[in-house]
PDB file of C-alpha atoms in Angstrom:
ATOM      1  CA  UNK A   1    -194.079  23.442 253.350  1.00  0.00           C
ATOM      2  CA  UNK A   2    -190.600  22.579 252.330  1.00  0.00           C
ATOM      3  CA  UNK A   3    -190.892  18.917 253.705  1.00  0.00           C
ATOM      4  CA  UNK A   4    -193.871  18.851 251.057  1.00  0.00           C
ATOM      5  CA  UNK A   5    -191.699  19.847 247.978  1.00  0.00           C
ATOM      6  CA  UNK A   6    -188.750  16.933 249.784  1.00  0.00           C
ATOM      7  CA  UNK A   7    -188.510  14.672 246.849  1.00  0.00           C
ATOM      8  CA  UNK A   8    -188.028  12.493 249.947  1.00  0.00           C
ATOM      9  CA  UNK A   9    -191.394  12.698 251.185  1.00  0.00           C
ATOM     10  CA  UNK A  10    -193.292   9.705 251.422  1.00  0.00           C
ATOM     11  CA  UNK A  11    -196.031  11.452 248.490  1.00  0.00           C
ATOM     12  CA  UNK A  12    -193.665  12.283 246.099  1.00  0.00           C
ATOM     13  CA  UNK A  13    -192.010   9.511 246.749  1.00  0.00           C
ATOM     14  CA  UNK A  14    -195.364   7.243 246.460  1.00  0.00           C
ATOM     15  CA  UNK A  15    -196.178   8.941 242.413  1.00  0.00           C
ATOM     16  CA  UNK A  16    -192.550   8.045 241.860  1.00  0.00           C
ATOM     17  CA  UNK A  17    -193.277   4.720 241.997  1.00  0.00           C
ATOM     18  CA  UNK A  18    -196.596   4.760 240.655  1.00  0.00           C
ATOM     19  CA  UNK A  19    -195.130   6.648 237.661  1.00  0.00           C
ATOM     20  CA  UNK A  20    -192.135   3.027 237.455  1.00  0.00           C
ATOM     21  CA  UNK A  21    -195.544   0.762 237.601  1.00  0.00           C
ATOM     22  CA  UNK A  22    -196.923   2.794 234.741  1.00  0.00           C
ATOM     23  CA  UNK A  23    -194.100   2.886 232.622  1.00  0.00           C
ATOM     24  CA  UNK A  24    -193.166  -0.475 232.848  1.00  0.00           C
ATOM     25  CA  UNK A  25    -196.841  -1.837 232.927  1.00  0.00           C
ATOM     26  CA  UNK A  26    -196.861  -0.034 229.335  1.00  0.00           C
ATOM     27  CA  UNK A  27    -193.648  -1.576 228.463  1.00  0.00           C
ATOM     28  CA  UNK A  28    -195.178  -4.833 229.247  1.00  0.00           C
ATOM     29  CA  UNK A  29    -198.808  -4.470 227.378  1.00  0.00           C
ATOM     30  CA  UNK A  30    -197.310  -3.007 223.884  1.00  0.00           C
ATOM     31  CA  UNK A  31    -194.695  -6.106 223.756  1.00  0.00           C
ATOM     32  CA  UNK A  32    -197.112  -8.352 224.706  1.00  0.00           C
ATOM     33  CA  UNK A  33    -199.823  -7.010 221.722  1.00  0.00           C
ATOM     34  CA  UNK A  34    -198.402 -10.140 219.619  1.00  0.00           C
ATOM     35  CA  UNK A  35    -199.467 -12.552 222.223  1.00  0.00           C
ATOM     36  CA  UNK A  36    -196.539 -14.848 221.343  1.00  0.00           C
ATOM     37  CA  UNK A  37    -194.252 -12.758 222.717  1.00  0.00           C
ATOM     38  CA  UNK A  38    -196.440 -12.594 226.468  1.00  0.00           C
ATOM     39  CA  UNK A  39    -193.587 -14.896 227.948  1.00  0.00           C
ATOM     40  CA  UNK A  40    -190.731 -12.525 226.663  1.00  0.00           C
ATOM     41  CA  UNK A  41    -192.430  -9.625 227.691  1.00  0.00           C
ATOM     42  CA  UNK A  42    -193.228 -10.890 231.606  1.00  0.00           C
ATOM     43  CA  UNK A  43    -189.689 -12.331 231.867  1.00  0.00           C
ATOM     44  CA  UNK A  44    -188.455  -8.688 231.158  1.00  0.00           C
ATOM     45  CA  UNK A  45    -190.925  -7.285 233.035  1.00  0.00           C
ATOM     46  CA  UNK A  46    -189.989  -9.808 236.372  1.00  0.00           C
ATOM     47  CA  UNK A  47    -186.170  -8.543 235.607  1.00  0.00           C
ATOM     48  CA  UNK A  48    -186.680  -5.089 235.821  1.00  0.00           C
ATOM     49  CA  UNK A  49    -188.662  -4.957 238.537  1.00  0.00           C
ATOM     50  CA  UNK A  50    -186.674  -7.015 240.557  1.00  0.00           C
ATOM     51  CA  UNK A  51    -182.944  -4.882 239.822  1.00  0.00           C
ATOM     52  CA  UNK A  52    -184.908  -1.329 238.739  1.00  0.00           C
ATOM     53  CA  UNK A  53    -187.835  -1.357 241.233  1.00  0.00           C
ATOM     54  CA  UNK A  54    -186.933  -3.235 244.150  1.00  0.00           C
ATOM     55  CA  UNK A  55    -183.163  -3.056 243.520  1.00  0.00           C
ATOM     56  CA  UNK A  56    -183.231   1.032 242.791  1.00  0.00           C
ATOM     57  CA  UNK A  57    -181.219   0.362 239.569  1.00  0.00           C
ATOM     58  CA  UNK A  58    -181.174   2.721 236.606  1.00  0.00           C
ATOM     59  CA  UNK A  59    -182.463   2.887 233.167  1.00  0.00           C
ATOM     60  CA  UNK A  60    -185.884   0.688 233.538  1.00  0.00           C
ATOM     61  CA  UNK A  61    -186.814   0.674 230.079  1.00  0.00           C
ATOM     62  CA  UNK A  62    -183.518   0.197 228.463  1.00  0.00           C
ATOM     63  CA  UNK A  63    -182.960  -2.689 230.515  1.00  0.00           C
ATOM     64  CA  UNK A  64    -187.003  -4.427 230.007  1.00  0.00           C
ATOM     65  CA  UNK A  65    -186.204  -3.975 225.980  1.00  0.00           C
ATOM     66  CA  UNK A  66    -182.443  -5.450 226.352  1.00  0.00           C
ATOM     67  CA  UNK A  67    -184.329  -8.394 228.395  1.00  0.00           C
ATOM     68  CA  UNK A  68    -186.856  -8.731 226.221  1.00  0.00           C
ATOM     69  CA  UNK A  69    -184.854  -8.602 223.163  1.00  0.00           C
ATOM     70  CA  UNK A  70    -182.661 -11.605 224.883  1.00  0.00           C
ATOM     71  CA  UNK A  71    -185.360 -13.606 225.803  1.00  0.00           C
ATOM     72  CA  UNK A  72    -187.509 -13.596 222.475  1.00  0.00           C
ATOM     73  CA  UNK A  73    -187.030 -17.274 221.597  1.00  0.00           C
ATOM     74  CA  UNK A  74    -187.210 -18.728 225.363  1.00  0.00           C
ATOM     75  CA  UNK A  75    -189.963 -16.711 226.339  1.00  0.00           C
ATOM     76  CA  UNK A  76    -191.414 -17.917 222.913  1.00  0.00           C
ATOM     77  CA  UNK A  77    -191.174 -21.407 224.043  1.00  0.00           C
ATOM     78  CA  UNK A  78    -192.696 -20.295 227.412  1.00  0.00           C
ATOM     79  CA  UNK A  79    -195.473 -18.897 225.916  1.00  0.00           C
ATOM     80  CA  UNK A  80    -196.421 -21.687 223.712  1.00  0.00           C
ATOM     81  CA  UNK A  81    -196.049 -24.490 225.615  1.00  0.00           C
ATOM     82  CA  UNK A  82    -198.079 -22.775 228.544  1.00  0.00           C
ATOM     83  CA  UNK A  83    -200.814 -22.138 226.027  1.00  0.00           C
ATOM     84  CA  UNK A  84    -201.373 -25.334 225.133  1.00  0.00           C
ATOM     85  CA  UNK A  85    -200.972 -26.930 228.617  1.00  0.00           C
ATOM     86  CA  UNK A  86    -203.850 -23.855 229.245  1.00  0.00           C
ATOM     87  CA  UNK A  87    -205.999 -25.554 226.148  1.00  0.00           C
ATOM     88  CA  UNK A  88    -205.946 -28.782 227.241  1.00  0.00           C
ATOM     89  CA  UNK A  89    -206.241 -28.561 230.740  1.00  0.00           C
ATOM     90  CA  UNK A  90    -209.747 -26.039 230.238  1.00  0.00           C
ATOM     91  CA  UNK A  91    -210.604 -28.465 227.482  1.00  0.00           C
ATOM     92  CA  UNK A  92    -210.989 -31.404 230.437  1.00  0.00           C
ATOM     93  CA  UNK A  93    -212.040 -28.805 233.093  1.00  0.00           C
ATOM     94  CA  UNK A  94    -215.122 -27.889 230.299  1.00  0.00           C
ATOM     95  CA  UNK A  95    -215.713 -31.850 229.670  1.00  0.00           C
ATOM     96  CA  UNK A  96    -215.976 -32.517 233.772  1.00  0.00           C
ATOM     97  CA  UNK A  97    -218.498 -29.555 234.075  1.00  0.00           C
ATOM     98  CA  UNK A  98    -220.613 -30.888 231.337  1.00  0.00           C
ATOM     99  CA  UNK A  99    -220.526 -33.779 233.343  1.00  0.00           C
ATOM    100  CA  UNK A 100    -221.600 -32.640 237.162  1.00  0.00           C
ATOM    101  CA  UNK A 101    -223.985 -30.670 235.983  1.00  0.00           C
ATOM    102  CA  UNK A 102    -226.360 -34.077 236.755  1.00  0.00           C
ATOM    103  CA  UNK A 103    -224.143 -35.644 239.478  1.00  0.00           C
ATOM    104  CA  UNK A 104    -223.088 -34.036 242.776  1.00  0.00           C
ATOM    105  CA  UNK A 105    -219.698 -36.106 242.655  1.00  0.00           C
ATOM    106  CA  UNK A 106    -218.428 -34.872 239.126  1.00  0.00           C
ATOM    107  CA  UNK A 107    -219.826 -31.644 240.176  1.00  0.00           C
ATOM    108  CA  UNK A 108    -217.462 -31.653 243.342  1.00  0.00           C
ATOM    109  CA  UNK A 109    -214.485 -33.483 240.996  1.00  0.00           C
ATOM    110  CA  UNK A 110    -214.630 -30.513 238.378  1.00  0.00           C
ATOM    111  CA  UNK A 111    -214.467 -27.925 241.116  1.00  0.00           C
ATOM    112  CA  UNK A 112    -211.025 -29.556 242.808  1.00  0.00           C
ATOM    113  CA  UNK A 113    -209.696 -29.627 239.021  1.00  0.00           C
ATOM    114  CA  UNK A 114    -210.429 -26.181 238.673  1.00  0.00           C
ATOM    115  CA  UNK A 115    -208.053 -25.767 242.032  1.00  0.00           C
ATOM    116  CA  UNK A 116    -205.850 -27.813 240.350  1.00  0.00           C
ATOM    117  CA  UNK A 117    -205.762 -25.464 237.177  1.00  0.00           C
ATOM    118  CA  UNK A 118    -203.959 -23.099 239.572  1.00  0.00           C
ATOM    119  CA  UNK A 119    -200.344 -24.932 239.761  1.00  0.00           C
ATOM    120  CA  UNK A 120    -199.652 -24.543 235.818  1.00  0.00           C
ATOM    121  CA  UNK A 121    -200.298 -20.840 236.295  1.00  0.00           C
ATOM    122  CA  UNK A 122    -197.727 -20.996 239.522  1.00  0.00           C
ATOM    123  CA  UNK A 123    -195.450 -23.039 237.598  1.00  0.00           C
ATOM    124  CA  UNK A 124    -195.607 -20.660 234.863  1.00  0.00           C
ATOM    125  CA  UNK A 125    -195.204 -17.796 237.048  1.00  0.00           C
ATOM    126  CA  UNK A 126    -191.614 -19.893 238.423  1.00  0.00           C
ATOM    127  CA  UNK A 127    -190.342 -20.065 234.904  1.00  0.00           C
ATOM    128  CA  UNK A 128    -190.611 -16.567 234.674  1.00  0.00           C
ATOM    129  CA  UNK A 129    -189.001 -15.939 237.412  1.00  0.00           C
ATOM    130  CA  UNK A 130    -186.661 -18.202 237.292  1.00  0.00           C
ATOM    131  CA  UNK A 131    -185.811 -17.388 233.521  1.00  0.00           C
ATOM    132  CA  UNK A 132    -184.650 -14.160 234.685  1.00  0.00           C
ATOM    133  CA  UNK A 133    -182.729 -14.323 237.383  1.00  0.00           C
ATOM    134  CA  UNK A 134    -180.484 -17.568 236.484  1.00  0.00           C
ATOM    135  CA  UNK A 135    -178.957 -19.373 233.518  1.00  0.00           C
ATOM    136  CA  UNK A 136    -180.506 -22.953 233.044  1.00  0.00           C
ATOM    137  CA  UNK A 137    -181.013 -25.501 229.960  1.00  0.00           C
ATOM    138  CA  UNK A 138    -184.720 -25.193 228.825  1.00  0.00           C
ATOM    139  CA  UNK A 139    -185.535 -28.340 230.354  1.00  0.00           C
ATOM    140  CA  UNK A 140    -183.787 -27.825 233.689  1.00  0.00           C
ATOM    141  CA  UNK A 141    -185.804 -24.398 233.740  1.00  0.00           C
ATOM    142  CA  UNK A 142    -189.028 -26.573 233.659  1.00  0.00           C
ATOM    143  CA  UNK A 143    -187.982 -29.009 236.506  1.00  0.00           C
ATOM    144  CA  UNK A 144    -186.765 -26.291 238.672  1.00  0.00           C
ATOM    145  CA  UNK A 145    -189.961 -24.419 238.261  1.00  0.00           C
ATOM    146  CA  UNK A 146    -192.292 -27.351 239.142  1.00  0.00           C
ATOM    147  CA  UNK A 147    -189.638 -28.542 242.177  1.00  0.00           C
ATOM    148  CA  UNK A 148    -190.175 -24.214 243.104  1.00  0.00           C
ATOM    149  CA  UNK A 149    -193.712 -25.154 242.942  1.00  0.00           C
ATOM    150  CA  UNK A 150    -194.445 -27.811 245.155  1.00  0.00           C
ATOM    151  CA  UNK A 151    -191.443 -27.097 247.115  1.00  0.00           C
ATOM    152  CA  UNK A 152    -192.455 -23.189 248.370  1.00  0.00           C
ATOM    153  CA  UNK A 153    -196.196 -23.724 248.664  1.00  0.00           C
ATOM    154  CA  UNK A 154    -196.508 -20.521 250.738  1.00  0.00           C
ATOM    155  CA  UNK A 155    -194.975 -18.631 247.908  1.00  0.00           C
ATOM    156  CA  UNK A 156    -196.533 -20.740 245.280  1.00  0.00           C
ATOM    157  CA  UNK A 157    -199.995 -19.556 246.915  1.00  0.00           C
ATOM    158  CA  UNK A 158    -198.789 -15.752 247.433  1.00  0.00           C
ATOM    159  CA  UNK A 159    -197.517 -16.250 243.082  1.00  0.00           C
ATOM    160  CA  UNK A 160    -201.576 -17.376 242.395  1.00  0.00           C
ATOM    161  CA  UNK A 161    -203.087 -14.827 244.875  1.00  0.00           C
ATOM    162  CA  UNK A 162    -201.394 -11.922 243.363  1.00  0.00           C
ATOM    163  CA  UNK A 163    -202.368 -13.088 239.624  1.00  0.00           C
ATOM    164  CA  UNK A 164    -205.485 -13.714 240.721  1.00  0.00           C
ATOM    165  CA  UNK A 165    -206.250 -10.342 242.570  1.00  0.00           C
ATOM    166  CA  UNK A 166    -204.480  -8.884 238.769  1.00  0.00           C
ATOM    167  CA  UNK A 167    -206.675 -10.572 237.164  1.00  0.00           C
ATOM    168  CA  UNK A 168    -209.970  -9.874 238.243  1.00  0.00           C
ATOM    169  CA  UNK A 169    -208.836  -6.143 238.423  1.00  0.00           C
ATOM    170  CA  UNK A 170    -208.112  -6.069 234.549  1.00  0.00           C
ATOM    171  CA  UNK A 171    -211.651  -8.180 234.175  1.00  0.00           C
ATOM    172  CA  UNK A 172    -213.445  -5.275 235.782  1.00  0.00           C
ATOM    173  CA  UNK A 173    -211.326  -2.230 234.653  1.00  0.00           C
ATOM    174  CA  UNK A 174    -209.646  -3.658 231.285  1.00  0.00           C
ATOM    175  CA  UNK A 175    -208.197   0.384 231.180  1.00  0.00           C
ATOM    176  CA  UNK A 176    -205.849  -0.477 234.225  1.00  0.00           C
ATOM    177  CA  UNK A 177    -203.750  -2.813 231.860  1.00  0.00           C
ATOM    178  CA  UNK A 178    -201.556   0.018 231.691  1.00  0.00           C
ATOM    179  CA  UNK A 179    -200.877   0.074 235.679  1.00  0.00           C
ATOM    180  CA  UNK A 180    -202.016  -2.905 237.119  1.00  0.00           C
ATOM    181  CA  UNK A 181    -199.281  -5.638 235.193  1.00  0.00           C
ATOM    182  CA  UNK A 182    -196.153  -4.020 237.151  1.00  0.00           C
ATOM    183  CA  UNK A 183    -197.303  -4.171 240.700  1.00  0.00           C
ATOM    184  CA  UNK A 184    -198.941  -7.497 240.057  1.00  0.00           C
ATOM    185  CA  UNK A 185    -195.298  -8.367 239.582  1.00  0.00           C
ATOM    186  CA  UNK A 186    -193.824  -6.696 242.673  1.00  0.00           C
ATOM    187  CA  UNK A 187    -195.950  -8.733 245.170  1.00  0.00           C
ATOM    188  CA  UNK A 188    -195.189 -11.776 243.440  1.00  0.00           C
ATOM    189  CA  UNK A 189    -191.367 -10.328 243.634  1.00  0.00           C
ATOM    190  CA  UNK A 190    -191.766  -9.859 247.185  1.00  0.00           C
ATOM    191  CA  UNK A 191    -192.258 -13.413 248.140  1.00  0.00           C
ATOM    192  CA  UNK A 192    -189.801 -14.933 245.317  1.00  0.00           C
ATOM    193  CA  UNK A 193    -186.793 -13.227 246.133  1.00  0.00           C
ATOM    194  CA  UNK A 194    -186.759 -14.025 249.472  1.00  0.00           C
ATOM    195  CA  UNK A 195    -186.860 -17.772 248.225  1.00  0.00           C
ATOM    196  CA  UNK A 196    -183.727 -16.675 245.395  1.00  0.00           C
ATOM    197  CA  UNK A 197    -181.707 -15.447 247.740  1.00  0.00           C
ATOM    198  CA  UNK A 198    -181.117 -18.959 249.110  1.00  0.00           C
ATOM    199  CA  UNK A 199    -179.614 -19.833 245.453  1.00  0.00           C
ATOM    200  CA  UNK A 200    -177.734 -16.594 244.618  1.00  0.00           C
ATOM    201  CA  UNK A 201    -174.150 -15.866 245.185  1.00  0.00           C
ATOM    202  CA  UNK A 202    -173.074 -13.738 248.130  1.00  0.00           C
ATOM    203  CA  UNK A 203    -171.981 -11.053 245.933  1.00  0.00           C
ATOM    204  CA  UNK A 204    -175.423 -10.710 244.179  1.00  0.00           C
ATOM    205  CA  UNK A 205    -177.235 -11.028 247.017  1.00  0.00           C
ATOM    206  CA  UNK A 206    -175.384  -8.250 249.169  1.00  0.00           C
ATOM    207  CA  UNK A 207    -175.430  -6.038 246.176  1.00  0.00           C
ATOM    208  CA  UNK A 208    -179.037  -6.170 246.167  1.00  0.00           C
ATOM    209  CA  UNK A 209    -179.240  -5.587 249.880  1.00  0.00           C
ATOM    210  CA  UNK A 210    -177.549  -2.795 249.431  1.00  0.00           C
ATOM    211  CA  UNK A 211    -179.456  -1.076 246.681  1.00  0.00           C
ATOM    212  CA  UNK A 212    -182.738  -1.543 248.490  1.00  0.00           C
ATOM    213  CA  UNK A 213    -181.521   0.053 251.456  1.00  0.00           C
ATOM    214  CA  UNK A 214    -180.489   3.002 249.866  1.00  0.00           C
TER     215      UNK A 214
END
């Protein structure tokens, strides 16, 4: 019985962290609500889970609205350039479905493109990442994020399964948008920060270690 009330044990322990996912999964949702500000509100989202949640660091909220407040204008950018890219590319994706639906070749062509759809949501997801965790001119951010891309294809895959598995969640259970957003986020975090680690300096990285042990 006292083991049970250990806020060590692996239960309390386990709503601890569901309690982080909901908190910052509602941090997430009510800054995205103007939908321009989607990019500003996932880069904040990425930081804080990778220094509050992974990282054991303090203060989760004040630190997603400090990020979010910094990032407003690049996460702007993000957000809008993204959208469009998403416009056009569905626009063509739309046009080649139209077209198979009376050839088994453009049939076959629109379903790779719809694959292909996949690597401006990765690249997307590297920005945000990215955008968070390092300093870079807005056009360096972009070519870093599509070398990431095609560079970690394991990871890039792990980026689009996670989103995916998100996704289709929310579809089927739109209430979960105030839970599901924040561990989304971790598994994604899982595989990219093993990939940062290579590009951080020694300091960062062992005070990182060190957190996450503890």
């Amino acid at each position: 019985m006292r083991n049970f009330f250990n806020p060590e044990n692996w239960l309390w322990r386990g709503f601890g962290r569901l309690a982080d996912y909901f908190l910052l999964s509602a941090c997430w949702f009510l800054c995205s609500i103007p939908l321009v500000t989607i990019g500003s509100a996932s880069i904040a989202l990425y930081d804080t889970v990778a220094h509050c949640v992974r990282g054991n660091e303090g203060q989760m909220v004040r630190r997603f609205l400090r990020t979010f407040k910094n990032e407003l204008l690049r996460g702007f950018l993000l957000t809008v350039l993204f959208a469009l890219l998403a416009l056009l590319l569905n626009s063509v994706y739309q046009i080649l479905s139209q077209m198979g639906n009376g050839s088994e070749v453009m049939r076959t062509v629109s379903v790779v493109y719809f694959c292909l759809l996949l690597l401006p949501l990765d690249c997307a997801g590297w920005c945000v990442a990215l955008e968070s965790r390092f300093v870079y001119p807005f056009g360096q951010l972009l070519k870093n994020a599509l070398a990431f891309t095609f560079g970690y294809l394991p990871q890039t895959l792990a980026i689009a399964v996670a989103f995916i598995l998100g996704f289709n969640l929310l579809r089927m259970f739109p209430f979960l948008v105030m839970l599901v957003p924040a561990p989304m986020v971790h598994l994604q975090a899982v595989f990219i920060e093993k990939v940062f680690k290579k590009y951080m300096p020694e300091e960062e990285e062992d005070s990182i270690e060190e957190t996450t042990e503890t």
